[in-house]
JSON list of C-alpha atoms in Angstrom, two decimals:
[
{"chain": "A", "resi": 1, "resn": "MET", "atom": "CA", "xyz": [-1.10, 15.26, 49.50]},
{"chain": "A", "resi": 2, "resn": "GLN", "atom": "CA", "xyz": [-4.32, 17.11, 48.67]},
{"chain": "A", "resi": 3, "resn": "PRO", "atom": "CA", "xyz": [-7.28, 14.91, 47.58]},
{"chain": "A", "resi": 4, "resn": "ARG", "atom": "CA", "xyz": [-7.63, 16.70, 44.23]},
{"chain": "A", "resi": 5, "resn": "LEU", "atom": "CA", "xyz": [-3.90, 16.36, 43.46]},
{"chain": "A", "resi": 6, "resn": "TRP", "atom": "CA", "xyz": [-4.02, 12.69, 44.43]},
{"chain": "A", "resi": 7, "resn": "LEU", "atom": "CA", "xyz": [-7.04, 12.15, 42.14]},
{"chain": "A", "resi": 8, "resn": "LEU", "atom": "CA", "xyz": [-5.24, 13.90, 39.27]},
{"chain": "A", "resi": 9, "resn": "LEU", "atom": "CA", "xyz": [-2.12, 11.79, 39.76]},
{"chain": "A", "resi": 10, "resn": "ALA", "atom": "CA", "xyz": [-4.19, 8.62, 39.82]},
{"chain": "A", "resi": 11, "resn": "ALA", "atom": "CA", "xyz": [-5.97, 9.64, 36.62]},
{"chain": "A", "resi": 12, "resn": "GLN", "atom": "CA", "xyz": [-2.63, 10.32, 34.90]},
{"chain": "A", "resi": 13, "resn": "LEU", "atom": "CA", "xyz": [-1.43, 6.85, 35.84]},
{"chain": "A", "resi": 14, "resn": "ALA", "atom": "CA", "xyz": [-4.70, 5.40, 34.56]},
{"chain": "A", "resi": 15, "resn": "ALA", "atom": "CA", "xyz": [-4.20, 7.11, 31.21]},
{"chain": "A", "resi": 16, "resn": "LEU", "atom": "CA", "xyz": [-0.88, 5.30, 30.88]},
{"chain": "A", "resi": 17, "resn": "HIS", "atom": "CA", "xyz": [-1.83, 1.98, 32.46]},
{"chain": "A", "resi": 18, "resn": "GLY", "atom": "CA", "xyz": [-5.56, 1.42, 32.38]},
{"chain": "A", "resi": 19, "resn": "SER", "atom": "CA", "xyz": [-6.87, -1.28, 34.66]},
{"chain": "A", "resi": 20, "resn": "SER", "atom": "CA", "xyz": [-8.12, -4.48, 33.09]},
{"chain": "A", "resi": 21, "resn": "VAL", "atom": "CA", "xyz": [-10.70, -4.73, 35.89]},
{"chain": "A", "resi": 22, "resn": "LEU", "atom": "CA", "xyz": [-12.78, -1.86, 34.48]},
{"chain": "A", "resi": 23, "resn": "GLN", "atom": "CA", "xyz": [-13.10, -2.14, 30.69]},
{"chain": "A", "resi": 24, "resn": "GLN", "atom": "CA", "xyz": [-14.34, 0.95, 28.83]},
{"chain": "A", "resi": 25, "resn": "ASN", "atom": "CA", "xyz": [-15.83, 1.12, 25.33]},
{"chain": "A", "resi": 26, "resn": "PRO", "atom": "CA", "xyz": [-15.05, 2.59, 22.93]},
{"chain": "A", "resi": 27, "resn": "GLU", "atom": "CA", "xyz": [-11.38, 3.45, 23.33]},
{"chain": "A", "resi": 28, "resn": "TYR", "atom": "CA", "xyz": [-11.68, 6.45, 20.99]},
{"chain": "A", "resi": 29, "resn": "GLN", "atom": "CA", "xyz": [-14.63, 8.22, 19.45]},
{"chain": "A", "resi": 30, "resn": "MET", "atom": "CA", "xyz": [-14.98, 11.26, 17.19]},
{"chain": "A", "resi": 31, "resn": "VAL", "atom": "CA", "xyz": [-18.39, 12.85, 16.74]},
{"chain": "A", "resi": 32, "resn": "GLN", "atom": "CA", "xyz": [-19.80, 16.06, 15.35]},
{"chain": "A", "resi": 33, "resn": "THR", "atom": "CA", "xyz": [-21.32, 18.83, 17.42]},
{"chain": "A", "resi": 34, "resn": "ASN", "atom": "CA", "xyz": [-24.83, 18.25, 18.84]},
{"chain": "A", "resi": 35, "resn": "GLN", "atom": "CA", "xyz": [-24.58, 14.47, 18.50]},
{"chain": "A", "resi": 36, "resn": "MET", "atom": "CA", "xyz": [-25.29, 11.85, 21.19]},
{"chain": "A", "resi": 37, "resn": "VAL", "atom": "CA", "xyz": [-22.38, 9.96, 22.81]},
{"chain": "A", "resi": 38, "resn": "VAL", "atom": "CA", "xyz": [-22.72, 6.70, 24.74]},
{"chain": "A", "resi": 39, "resn": "LEU", "atom": "CA", "xyz": [-19.81, 5.45, 26.87]},
{"chain": "A", "resi": 40, "resn": "THR", "atom": "CA", "xyz": [-19.82, 2.17, 28.80]},
{"chain": "A", "resi": 41, "resn": "CYS", "atom": "CA", "xyz": [-17.78, 0.89, 31.72]},
{"chain": "A", "resi": 42, "resn": "GLU", "atom": "CA", "xyz": [-17.95, -2.81, 32.56]},
{"chain": "A", "resi": 43, "resn": "ALA", "atom": "CA", "xyz": [-16.61, -4.31, 35.77]},
{"chain": "A", "resi": 44, "resn": "ARG", "atom": "CA", "xyz": [-14.90, -7.65, 35.21]},
{"chain": "A", "resi": 45, "resn": "THR", "atom": "CA", "xyz": [-15.22, -8.58, 38.91]},
{"chain": "A", "resi": 46, "resn": "THR", "atom": "CA", "xyz": [-18.03, -8.12, 41.44]},
{"chain": "A", "resi": 47, "resn": "TYR", "atom": "CA", "xyz": [-18.01, -4.91, 43.47]},
{"chain": "A", "resi": 48, "resn": "PRO", "atom": "CA", "xyz": [-20.88, -5.15, 45.95]},
{"chain": "A", "resi": 49, "resn": "ASN", "atom": "CA", "xyz": [-22.31, -1.84, 47.20]},
{"chain": "A", "resi": 50, "resn": "LYS", "atom": "CA", "xyz": [-19.66, 0.20, 45.38]},
{"chain": "A", "resi": 51, "resn": "ARG", "atom": "CA", "xyz": [-20.35, 3.10, 43.10]},
{"chain": "A", "resi": 52, "resn": "ILE", "atom": "CA", "xyz": [-18.87, 3.54, 39.66]},
{"chain": "A", "resi": 53, "resn": "TYR", "atom": "CA", "xyz": [-17.78, 7.17, 39.26]},
{"chain": "A", "resi": 54, "resn": "TRP", "atom": "CA", "xyz": [-17.31, 9.00, 35.96]},
{"chain": "A", "resi": 55, "resn": "LEU", "atom": "CA", "xyz": [-14.55, 11.59, 35.60]},
{"chain": "A", "resi": 56, "resn": "ARG", "atom": "CA", "xyz": [-13.47, 13.81, 32.71]},
{"chain": "A", "resi": 57, "resn": "GLN", "atom": "CA", "xyz": [-10.02, 15.10, 31.94]},
{"chain": "A", "resi": 58, "resn": "ARG", "atom": "CA", "xyz": [-10.24, 18.12, 29.65]},
{"chain": "A", "resi": 59, "resn": "GLN", "atom": "CA", "xyz": [-6.84, 17.62, 28.02]},
{"chain": "A", "resi": 60, "resn": "ALA", "atom": "CA", "xyz": [-3.92, 15.18, 27.89]},
{"chain": "A", "resi": 61, "resn": "PRO", "atom": "CA", "xyz": [-2.48, 14.25, 31.30]},
{"chain": "A", "resi": 62, "resn": "SER", "atom": "CA", "xyz": [-0.13, 16.98, 32.53]},
{"chain": "A", "resi": 63, "resn": "ALA", "atom": "CA", "xyz": [0.45, 19.24, 35.52]},
{"chain": "A", "resi": 64, "resn": "ASP", "atom": "CA", "xyz": [-2.19, 21.64, 34.13]},
{"chain": "A", "resi": 65, "resn": "SER", "atom": "CA", "xyz": [-4.80, 18.96, 33.49]},
{"chain": "A", "resi": 66, "resn": "HIS", "atom": "CA", "xyz": [-8.26, 19.75, 34.76]},
{"chain": "A", "resi": 67, "resn": "GLN", "atom": "CA", "xyz": [-9.96, 16.75, 36.34]},
{"chain": "A", "resi": 68, "resn": "GLU", "atom": "CA", "xyz": [-13.67, 17.00, 37.11]},
{"chain": "A", "resi": 69, "resn": "PHE", "atom": "CA", "xyz": [-16.23, 14.70, 38.63]},
{"chain": "A", "resi": 70, "resn": "LEU", "atom": "CA", "xyz": [-19.23, 14.12, 36.35]},
{"chain": "A", "resi": 71, "resn": "ALA", "atom": "CA", "xyz": [-21.63, 11.67, 37.96]},
{"chain": "A", "resi": 72, "resn": "ALA", "atom": "CA", "xyz": [-22.06, 8.44, 39.91]},
{"chain": "A", "resi": 73, "resn": "TRP", "atom": "CA", "xyz": [-24.93, 6.05, 40.50]},
{"chain": "A", "resi": 74, "resn": "ASP", "atom": "CA", "xyz": [-26.30, 5.66, 44.01]},
{"chain": "A", "resi": 75, "resn": "SER", "atom": "CA", "xyz": [-28.73, 2.83, 44.76]},
{"chain": "A", "resi": 76, "resn": "ILE", "atom": "CA", "xyz": [-30.73, 5.14, 47.07]},
{"chain": "A", "resi": 77, "resn": "LYS", "atom": "CA", "xyz": [-30.30, 8.65, 45.69]},
{"chain": "A", "resi": 78, "resn": "GLY", "atom": "CA", "xyz": [-30.06, 7.66, 42.03]},
{"chain": "A", "resi": 79, "resn": "ILE", "atom": "CA", "xyz": [-27.71, 9.81, 39.94]},
{"chain": "A", "resi": 80, "resn": "VAL", "atom": "CA", "xyz": [-25.30, 12.00, 41.88]},
{"chain": "A", "resi": 81, "resn": "TYR", "atom": "CA", "xyz": [-24.03, 14.85, 39.69]},
{"chain": "A", "resi": 82, "resn": "GLY", "atom": "CA", "xyz": [-20.92, 16.94, 39.94]},
{"chain": "A", "resi": 83, "resn": "GLU", "atom": "CA", "xyz": [-20.96, 20.67, 40.62]},
{"chain": "A", "resi": 84, "resn": "LYS", "atom": "CA", "xyz": [-22.05, 23.10, 37.88]},
{"chain": "A", "resi": 85, "resn": "LEU", "atom": "CA", "xyz": [-23.04, 20.24, 35.56]},
{"chain": "A", "resi": 86, "resn": "ASP", "atom": "CA", "xyz": [-25.93, 20.40, 33.12]},
{"chain": "A", "resi": 87, "resn": "GLN", "atom": "CA", "xyz": [-28.08, 17.52, 34.32]},
{"chain": "A", "resi": 88, "resn": "GLU", "atom": "CA", "xyz": [-30.24, 17.58, 31.18]},
{"chain": "A", "resi": 89, "resn": "LYS", "atom": "CA", "xyz": [-27.17, 16.96, 29.06]},
{"chain": "A", "resi": 90, "resn": "LEU", "atom": "CA", "xyz": [-25.86, 13.99, 31.05]},
{"chain": "A", "resi": 91, "resn": "THR", "atom": "CA", "xyz": [-27.68, 10.85, 32.12]},
{"chain": "A", "resi": 92, "resn": "LEU", "atom": "CA", "xyz": [-26.38, 7.69, 33.78]},
{"chain": "A", "resi": 93, "resn": "SER", "atom": "CA", "xyz": [-27.64, 4.13, 34.04]},
{"chain": "A", "resi": 94, "resn": "GLN", "atom": "CA", "xyz": [-26.14, 1.17, 35.88]},
{"chain": "A", "resi": 95, "resn": "ASP", "atom": "CA", "xyz": [-26.80, -2.51, 36.48]},
{"chain": "A", "resi": 96, "resn": "ALA", "atom": "CA", "xyz": [-24.87, -5.10, 38.48]},
{"chain": "A", "resi": 97, "resn": "SER", "atom": "CA", "xyz": [-21.64, -4.86, 36.44]},
{"chain": "A", "resi": 98, "resn": "ARG", "atom": "CA", "xyz": [-22.03, -2.09, 33.84]},
{"chain": "A", "resi": 99, "resn": "SER", "atom": "CA", "xyz": [-22.37, 1.67, 33.98]},
{"chain": "A", "resi": 100, "resn": "THR", "atom": "CA", "xyz": [-23.48, 3.62, 30.90]},
{"chain": "A", "resi": 101, "resn": "LEU", "atom": "CA", "xyz": [-22.89, 7.35, 30.45]},
{"chain": "A", "resi": 102, "resn": "HIS", "atom": "CA", "xyz": [-25.07, 9.28, 27.95]},
{"chain": "A", "resi": 103, "resn": "LEU", "atom": "CA", "xyz": [-23.96, 12.70, 26.71]},
{"chain": "A", "resi": 104, "resn": "ALA", "atom": "CA", "xyz": [-26.48, 14.69, 24.64]},
{"chain": "A", "resi": 105, "resn": "HIS", "atom": "CA", "xyz": [-25.81, 17.68, 22.37]},
{"chain": "A", "resi": 106, "resn": "VAL", "atom": "CA", "xyz": [-22.05, 17.51, 22.83]},
{"chain": "A", "resi": 107, "resn": "LYS", "atom": "CA", "xyz": [-19.86, 20.52, 22.07]},
{"chain": "A", "resi": 108, "resn": "PRO", "atom": "CA", "xyz": [-16.14, 20.81, 21.24]},
{"chain": "A", "resi": 109, "resn": "GLU", "atom": "CA", "xyz": [-15.49, 21.80, 24.86]},
{"chain": "A", "resi": 110, "resn": "ASP", "atom": "CA", "xyz": [-16.75, 18.33, 25.88]},
{"chain": "A", "resi": 111, "resn": "SER", "atom": "CA", "xyz": [-13.67, 16.79, 24.27]},
{"chain": "A", "resi": 112, "resn": "GLY", "atom": "CA", "xyz": [-11.32, 15.00, 26.61]},
{"chain": "A", "resi": 113, "resn": "VAL", "atom": "CA", "xyz": [-10.57, 11.66, 28.24]},
{"chain": "A", "resi": 114, "resn": "TYR", "atom": "CA", "xyz": [-13.44, 10.05, 30.17]},
{"chain": "A", "resi": 115, "resn": "PHE", "atom": "CA", "xyz": [-12.61, 7.62, 32.99]},
{"chain": "A", "resi": 116, "resn": "CYS", "atom": "CA", "xyz": [-14.77, 5.39, 35.12]},
{"chain": "A", "resi": 117, "resn": "MET", "atom": "CA", "xyz": [-13.50, 4.70, 38.63]},
{"chain": "A", "resi": 118, "resn": "ILE", "atom": "CA", "xyz": [-14.21, 2.62, 41.72]},
{"chain": "A", "resi": 119, "resn": "ILE", "atom": "CA", "xyz": [-13.03, 3.74, 45.15]},
{"chain": "A", "resi": 120, "resn": "GLY", "atom": "CA", "xyz": [-11.58, 0.81, 47.06]},
{"chain": "A", "resi": 121, "resn": "THR", "atom": "CA", "xyz": [-9.80, 0.44, 50.37]},
{"chain": "A", "resi": 122, "resn": "PRO", "atom": "CA", "xyz": [-7.42, 2.12, 50.03]},
{"chain": "A", "resi": 123, "resn": "GLU", "atom": "CA", "xyz": [-6.67, 2.10, 46.29]},
{"chain": "A", "resi": 124, "resn": "LEU", "atom": "CA", "xyz": [-8.50, 3.69, 43.37]},
{"chain": "A", "resi": 125, "resn": "THR", "atom": "CA", "xyz": [-9.33, 1.48, 40.38]},
{"chain": "A", "resi": 126, "resn": "PHE", "atom": "CA", "xyz": [-9.60, 3.30, 37.06]},
{"chain": "A", "resi": 127, "resn": "GLY", "atom": "CA", "xyz": [-10.97, 2.13, 33.75]},
{"chain": "A", "resi": 128, "resn": "THR", "atom": "CA", "xyz": [-8.97, 2.02, 30.54]},
{"chain": "A", "resi": 129, "resn": "GLY", "atom": "CA", "xyz": [-10.29, 5.43, 29.45]},
{"chain": "A", "resi": 130, "resn": "THR", "atom": "CA", "xyz": [-12.20, 6.73, 26.43]},
{"chain": "A", "resi": 131, "resn": "ARG", "atom": "CA", "xyz": [-10.83, 9.63, 24.39]},
{"chain": "A", "resi": 132, "resn": "LEU", "atom": "CA", "xyz": [-13.66, 11.74, 22.98]},
{"chain": "A", "resi": 133, "resn": "SER", "atom": "CA", "xyz": [-13.14, 14.31, 20.24]},
{"chain": "A", "resi": 134, "resn": "VAL", "atom": "CA", "xyz": [-16.02, 16.62, 19.28]},
{"chain": "A", "resi": 135, "resn": "VAL", "atom": "CA", "xyz": [-15.59, 18.55, 16.02]},
{"chain": "A", "resi": 136, "resn": "ASP", "atom": "CA", "xyz": [-17.81, 20.78, 13.94]},
{"chain": "A", "resi": 137, "resn": "VAL", "atom": "CA", "xyz": [-16.68, 19.15, 10.68]},
{"chain": "A", "resi": 138, "resn": "PHE", "atom": "CA", "xyz": [-15.01, 15.79, 10.24]},
{"chain": "A", "resi": 139, "resn": "PRO", "atom": "CA", "xyz": [-11.45, 16.09, 8.89]},
{"chain": "A", "resi": 140, "resn": "THR", "atom": "CA", "xyz": [-10.98, 14.78, 5.40]},
{"chain": "A", "resi": 141, "resn": "THR", "atom": "CA", "xyz": [-7.92, 13.45, 3.64]},
{"chain": "A", "resi": 142, "resn": "ALA", "atom": "CA", "xyz": [-9.38, 13.87, 0.16]},
{"chain": "A", "resi": 143, "resn": "ARG", "atom": "CA", "xyz": [-7.11, 15.79, -2.19]},
{"chain": "A", "resi": 144, "resn": "PRO", "atom": "CA", "xyz": [-8.48, 18.75, -4.18]},
{"chain": "A", "resi": 145, "resn": "THR", "atom": "CA", "xyz": [-9.76, 17.72, -7.54]},
{"chain": "A", "resi": 146, "resn": "THR", "atom": "CA", "xyz": [-7.68, 18.90, -10.48]},
{"chain": "A", "resi": 147, "resn": "LYS", "atom": "CA", "xyz": [-8.38, 18.66, -14.16]},
{"chain": "A", "resi": 148, "resn": "PRO", "atom": "CA", "xyz": [-6.31, 15.95, -15.79]},
{"chain": "A", "resi": 149, "resn": "THR", "atom": "CA", "xyz": [-3.68, 17.21, -18.17]},
{"chain": "A", "resi": 150, "resn": "PRO", "atom": "CA", "xyz": [-4.38, 15.96, -21.69]},
{"chain": "A", "resi": 151, "resn": "LYS", "atom": "CA", "xyz": [-1.66, 13.65, -22.91]},
{"chain": "A", "resi": 152, "resn": "LYS", "atom": "CA", "xyz": [0.12, 14.46, -26.14]},
{"chain": "A", "resi": 153, "resn": "LYS", "atom": "CA", "xyz": [-0.34, 11.96, -28.89]},
{"chain": "A", "resi": 154, "resn": "VAL", "atom": "CA", "xyz": [2.92, 10.38, -30.01]},
{"chain": "A", "resi": 155, "resn": "CYS", "atom": "CA", "xyz": [3.08, 8.84, -33.45]},
{"chain": "A", "resi": 156, "resn": "ARG", "atom": "CA", "xyz": [4.91, 5.56, -33.25]},
{"chain": "A", "resi": 157, "resn": "PRO", "atom": "CA", "xyz": [5.74, 3.08, -36.01]},
{"chain": "A", "resi": 158, "resn": "PRO", "atom": "CA", "xyz": [3.54, 0.02, -36.06]},
{"chain": "A", "resi": 159, "resn": "ASN", "atom": "CA", "xyz": [4.71, -2.85, -33.95]},
{"chain": "A", "resi": 160, "resn": "PRO", "atom": "CA", "xyz": [6.14, -5.52, -36.27]},
{"chain": "A", "resi": 161, "resn": "VAL", "atom": "CA", "xyz": [4.85, -8.24, -33.97]},
{"chain": "A", "resi": 162, "resn": "THR", "atom": "CA", "xyz": [1.23, -7.21, -34.59]},
{"chain": "A", "resi": 163, "resn": "GLN", "atom": "CA", "xyz": [1.61, -7.09, -38.39]},
{"chain": "A", "resi": 164, "resn": "GLU", "atom": "CA", "xyz": [0.36, -9.94, -40.49]},
{"chain": "A", "resi": 165, "resn": "GLY", "atom": "CA", "xyz": [2.92, -12.31, -42.02]},
{"chain": "A", "resi": 166, "resn": "LEU", "atom": "CA", "xyz": [6.45, -12.87, -40.80]},
{"chain": "A", "resi": 167, "resn": "SER", "atom": "CA", "xyz": [7.63, -10.71, -37.98]},
{"chain": "A", "resi": 168, "resn": "CYS", "atom": "CA", "xyz": [10.90, -8.81, -38.26]},
{"chain": "A", "resi": 169, "resn": "GLY", "atom": "CA", "xyz": [12.27, -9.85, -34.96]},
{"chain": "A", "resi": 170, "resn": "PRO", "atom": "CA", "xyz": [15.98, -10.24, -34.27]},
{"chain": "A", "resi": 171, "resn": "ILE", "atom": "CA", "xyz": [15.92, -14.05, -34.66]},
{"chain": "A", "resi": 172, "resn": "THR", "atom": "CA", "xyz": [13.99, -13.97, -37.93]},
{"chain": "A", "resi": 173, "resn": "LEU", "atom": "CA", "xyz": [16.21, -11.22, -39.32]},
{"chain": "A", "resi": 174, "resn": "GLY", "atom": "CA", "xyz": [19.33, -13.18, -38.38]},
{"chain": "A", "resi": 175, "resn": "LEU", "atom": "CA", "xyz": [18.01, -16.30, -40.13]},
{"chain": "A", "resi": 176, "resn": "LEU", "atom": "CA", "xyz": [17.27, -14.30, -43.28]},
{"chain": "A", "resi": 177, "resn": "VAL", "atom": "CA", "xyz": [20.76, -12.79, -43.31]},
{"chain": "A", "resi": 178, "resn": "ALA", "atom": "CA", "xyz": [22.33, -16.23, -42.75]},
{"chain": "A", "resi": 179, "resn": "GLY", "atom": "CA", "xyz": [20.27, -17.70, -45.63]},
{"chain": "A", "resi": 180, "resn": "VAL", "atom": "CA", "xyz": [21.39, -14.91, -47.98]},
{"chain": "A", "resi": 181, "resn": "LEU", "atom": "CA", "xyz": [25.01, -15.46, -47.03]},
{"chain": "A", "resi": 182, "resn": "VAL", "atom": "CA", "xyz": [24.73, -19.20, -47.67]},
{"chain": "A", "resi": 183, "resn": "LEU", "atom": "CA", "xyz": [23.20, -18.54, -51.09]},
{"chain": "A", "resi": 184, "resn": "LEU", "atom": "CA", "xyz": [25.96, -16.09, -51.99]},
{"chain": "A", "resi": 185, "resn": "VAL", "atom": "CA", "xyz": [28.69, -18.51, -50.91]},
{"chain": "A", "resi": 186, "resn": "SER", "atom": "CA", "xyz": [27.04, -21.37, -52.85]},
{"chain": "A", "resi": 187, "resn": "LEU", "atom": "CA", "xyz": [26.74, -19.17, -55.93]},
{"chain": "A", "resi": 188, "resn": "GLY", "atom": "CA", "xyz": [30.38, -18.12, -55.64]},
{"chain": "A", "resi": 189, "resn": "VAL", "atom": "CA", "xyz": [31.52, -21.74, -55.32]},
{"chain": "A", "resi": 190, "resn": "ALA", "atom": "CA", "xyz": [29.42, -22.78, -58.34]},
{"chain": "A", "resi": 191, "resn": "ILE", "atom": "CA", "xyz": [30.87, -19.93, -60.46]},
{"chain": "A", "resi": 192, "resn": "HIS", "atom": "CA", "xyz": [34.42, -20.83, -59.38]},
{"chain": "A", "resi": 193, "resn": "ILE", "atom": "CA", "xyz": [33.92, -24.54, -60.27]},
{"chain": "A", "resi": 194, "resn": "HIS", "atom": "CA", "xyz": [32.39, -23.56, -63.59]},
{"chain": "A", "resi": 195, "resn": "CYS", "atom": "CA", "xyz": [35.42, -21.38, -64.37]},
{"chain": "A", "resi": 196, "resn": "LEU", "atom": "CA", "xyz": [37.84, -24.18, -63.45]},
{"chain": "A", "resi": 197, "resn": "GLN", "atom": "CA", "xyz": [35.99, -26.64, -65.67]},
{"chain": "A", "resi": 198, "resn": "ARG", "atom": "CA", "xyz": [36.04, -24.21, -68.58]},
{"chain": "A", "resi": 199, "resn": "ARG", "atom": "CA", "xyz": [39.74, -23.57, -68.18]},
{"chain": "A", "resi": 200, "resn": "ALA", "atom": "CA", "xyz": [40.44, -27.30, -68.02]},
{"chain": "A", "resi": 201, "resn": "ARG", "atom": "CA", "xyz": [38.36, -27.89, -71.20]},
{"chain": "A", "resi": 202, "resn": "LEU", "atom": "CA", "xyz": [40.18, -25.10, -73.03]},
{"chain": "A", "resi": 203, "resn": "ARG", "atom": "CA", "xyz": [43.55, -26.46, -71.94]},
{"chain": "A", "resi": 204, "resn": "LEU", "atom": "CA", "xyz": [42.60, -29.94, -73.13]},
{"chain": "A", "resi": 205, "resn": "LEU", "atom": "CA", "xyz": [41.44, -28.62, -76.50]},
{"chain": "A", "resi": 206, "resn": "LYS", "atom": "CA", "xyz": [44.66, -26.66, -76.88]},
{"chain": "A", "resi": 207, "resn": "GLN", "atom": "CA", "xyz": [46.75, -29.72, -76.12]},
{"chain": "A", "resi": 208, "resn": "CYS", "atom": "CA", "xyz": [44.78, -31.80, -78.65]},
{"chain": "A", "resi": 209, "resn": "TRP", "atom": "CA", "xyz": [45.18, -29.14, -81.31]},
{"chain": "A", "resi": 210, "resn": "GLN", "atom": "CA", "xyz": [48.93, -28.92, -80.70]},
{"chain": "A", "resi": 211, "resn": "ARG", "atom": "CA", "xyz": [49.28, -32.71, -80.98]},
{"chain": "A", "resi": 212, "resn": "GLU", "atom": "CA", "xyz": [47.30, -32.74, -84.17]},
{"chain": "A", "resi": 213, "resn": "LYS", "atom": "CA", "xyz": [49.43, -29.93, -85.57]},
{"chain": "A", "resi": 214, "resn": "LEU", "atom": "CA", "xyz": [52.61, -31.73, -84.58]},
{"chain": "A", "resi": 215, "resn": "GLN", "atom": "CA", "xyz": [51.36, -34.90, -86.19]},
{"chain": "A", "resi": 216, "resn": "ARG", "atom": "CA", "xyz": [50.61, -33.08, -89.42]},
{"chain": "A", "resi": 217, "resn": "TRP", "atom": "CA", "xyz": [54.08, -31.58, -89.43]},
{"chain": "A", "resi": 218, "resn": "LYS", "atom": "CA", "xyz": [55.69, -34.97, -88.95]},
{"chain": "A", "resi": 219, "resn": "ASN", "atom": "CA", "xyz": [53.64, -36.42, -91.75]},
{"chain": "A", "resi": 220, "resn": "ALA", "atom": "CA", "xyz": [54.66, -33.58, -94.01]},
{"chain": "A", "resi": 221, "resn": "THR", "atom": "CA", "xyz": [58.36, -33.86, -93.35]},
{"chain": "A", "resi": 222, "resn": "HIS", "atom": "CA", "xyz": [58.58, -37.64, -93.26]},
{"chain": "A", "resi": 223, "resn": "PRO", "atom": "CA", "xyz": [56.17, -39.05, -95.79]},
{"chain": "A", "resi": 224, "resn": "SER", "atom": "CA", "xyz": [55.58, -42.73, -95.53]},
{"chain": "A", "resi": 225, "resn": "PHE", "atom": "CA", "xyz": [56.56, -45.09, -98.39]}
]
C-alpha cells in the first residue's frame, strides 16, 4: 500500500473514530474570511521525543479526499512546514503535551477537517479532528420582515359577567325561571281555593234561603192555633 493512500485511510478512520489519546479543541468552528483561527491538540499521555503533526483534509472523507501535511514541531529545527504552504499564514507552537496551530487570514478554501497526529511504532495515532468552515457571510435563520396585517374590529355584545349587578348566567337564569313558575303555581292554587270557597258560600246561602222559604210555606199552609 502506498504511504499516501495509507495516510488517507488512517485519516478516514480517525474522522469516524477519533482517538481519546489526542484531544482536539474545538470540535467545530465557523469563522468569516480573513479571521484568525486557533486549534489545539492535547496529548493525554506522555510521548517523549515524538512530533505532533498537523494534517488537513479538504473535504469529507472519501476516495477523492485530498490529504495534505501542514506542519510539525521539531525540537531542533523548529517548525517544519509542508510543501507549497504559506509560512506567514500558519504558525505552530508546542510544549510538553500541547500543540497549537494558528491560521491567519483564512479563506473559504481553508475549510476542511484538521487532524493532529503522532507517528508511533507501528501505528498512527490521530486526534479527534476539528471541522473548520470559513464563510464570507454567516448564515442567518431570520425570516424576512413583513408588515403585520391589521385585524378587523368585531363588534361583540358586552360580556354579562363584567356588567354590574346580577349576571345572566345559566344558573341565575334557571333560578329566576323556577321562581316565576313557583309564583304562578302558588297564584293558581290561591285562585282555585278562593273559587271553591265562594262556591261553597253560595251553596250554603242557597240552602239557607230554600229552608227559610220552605218554613214560610209551612207556616202559611198550617197556621198554628
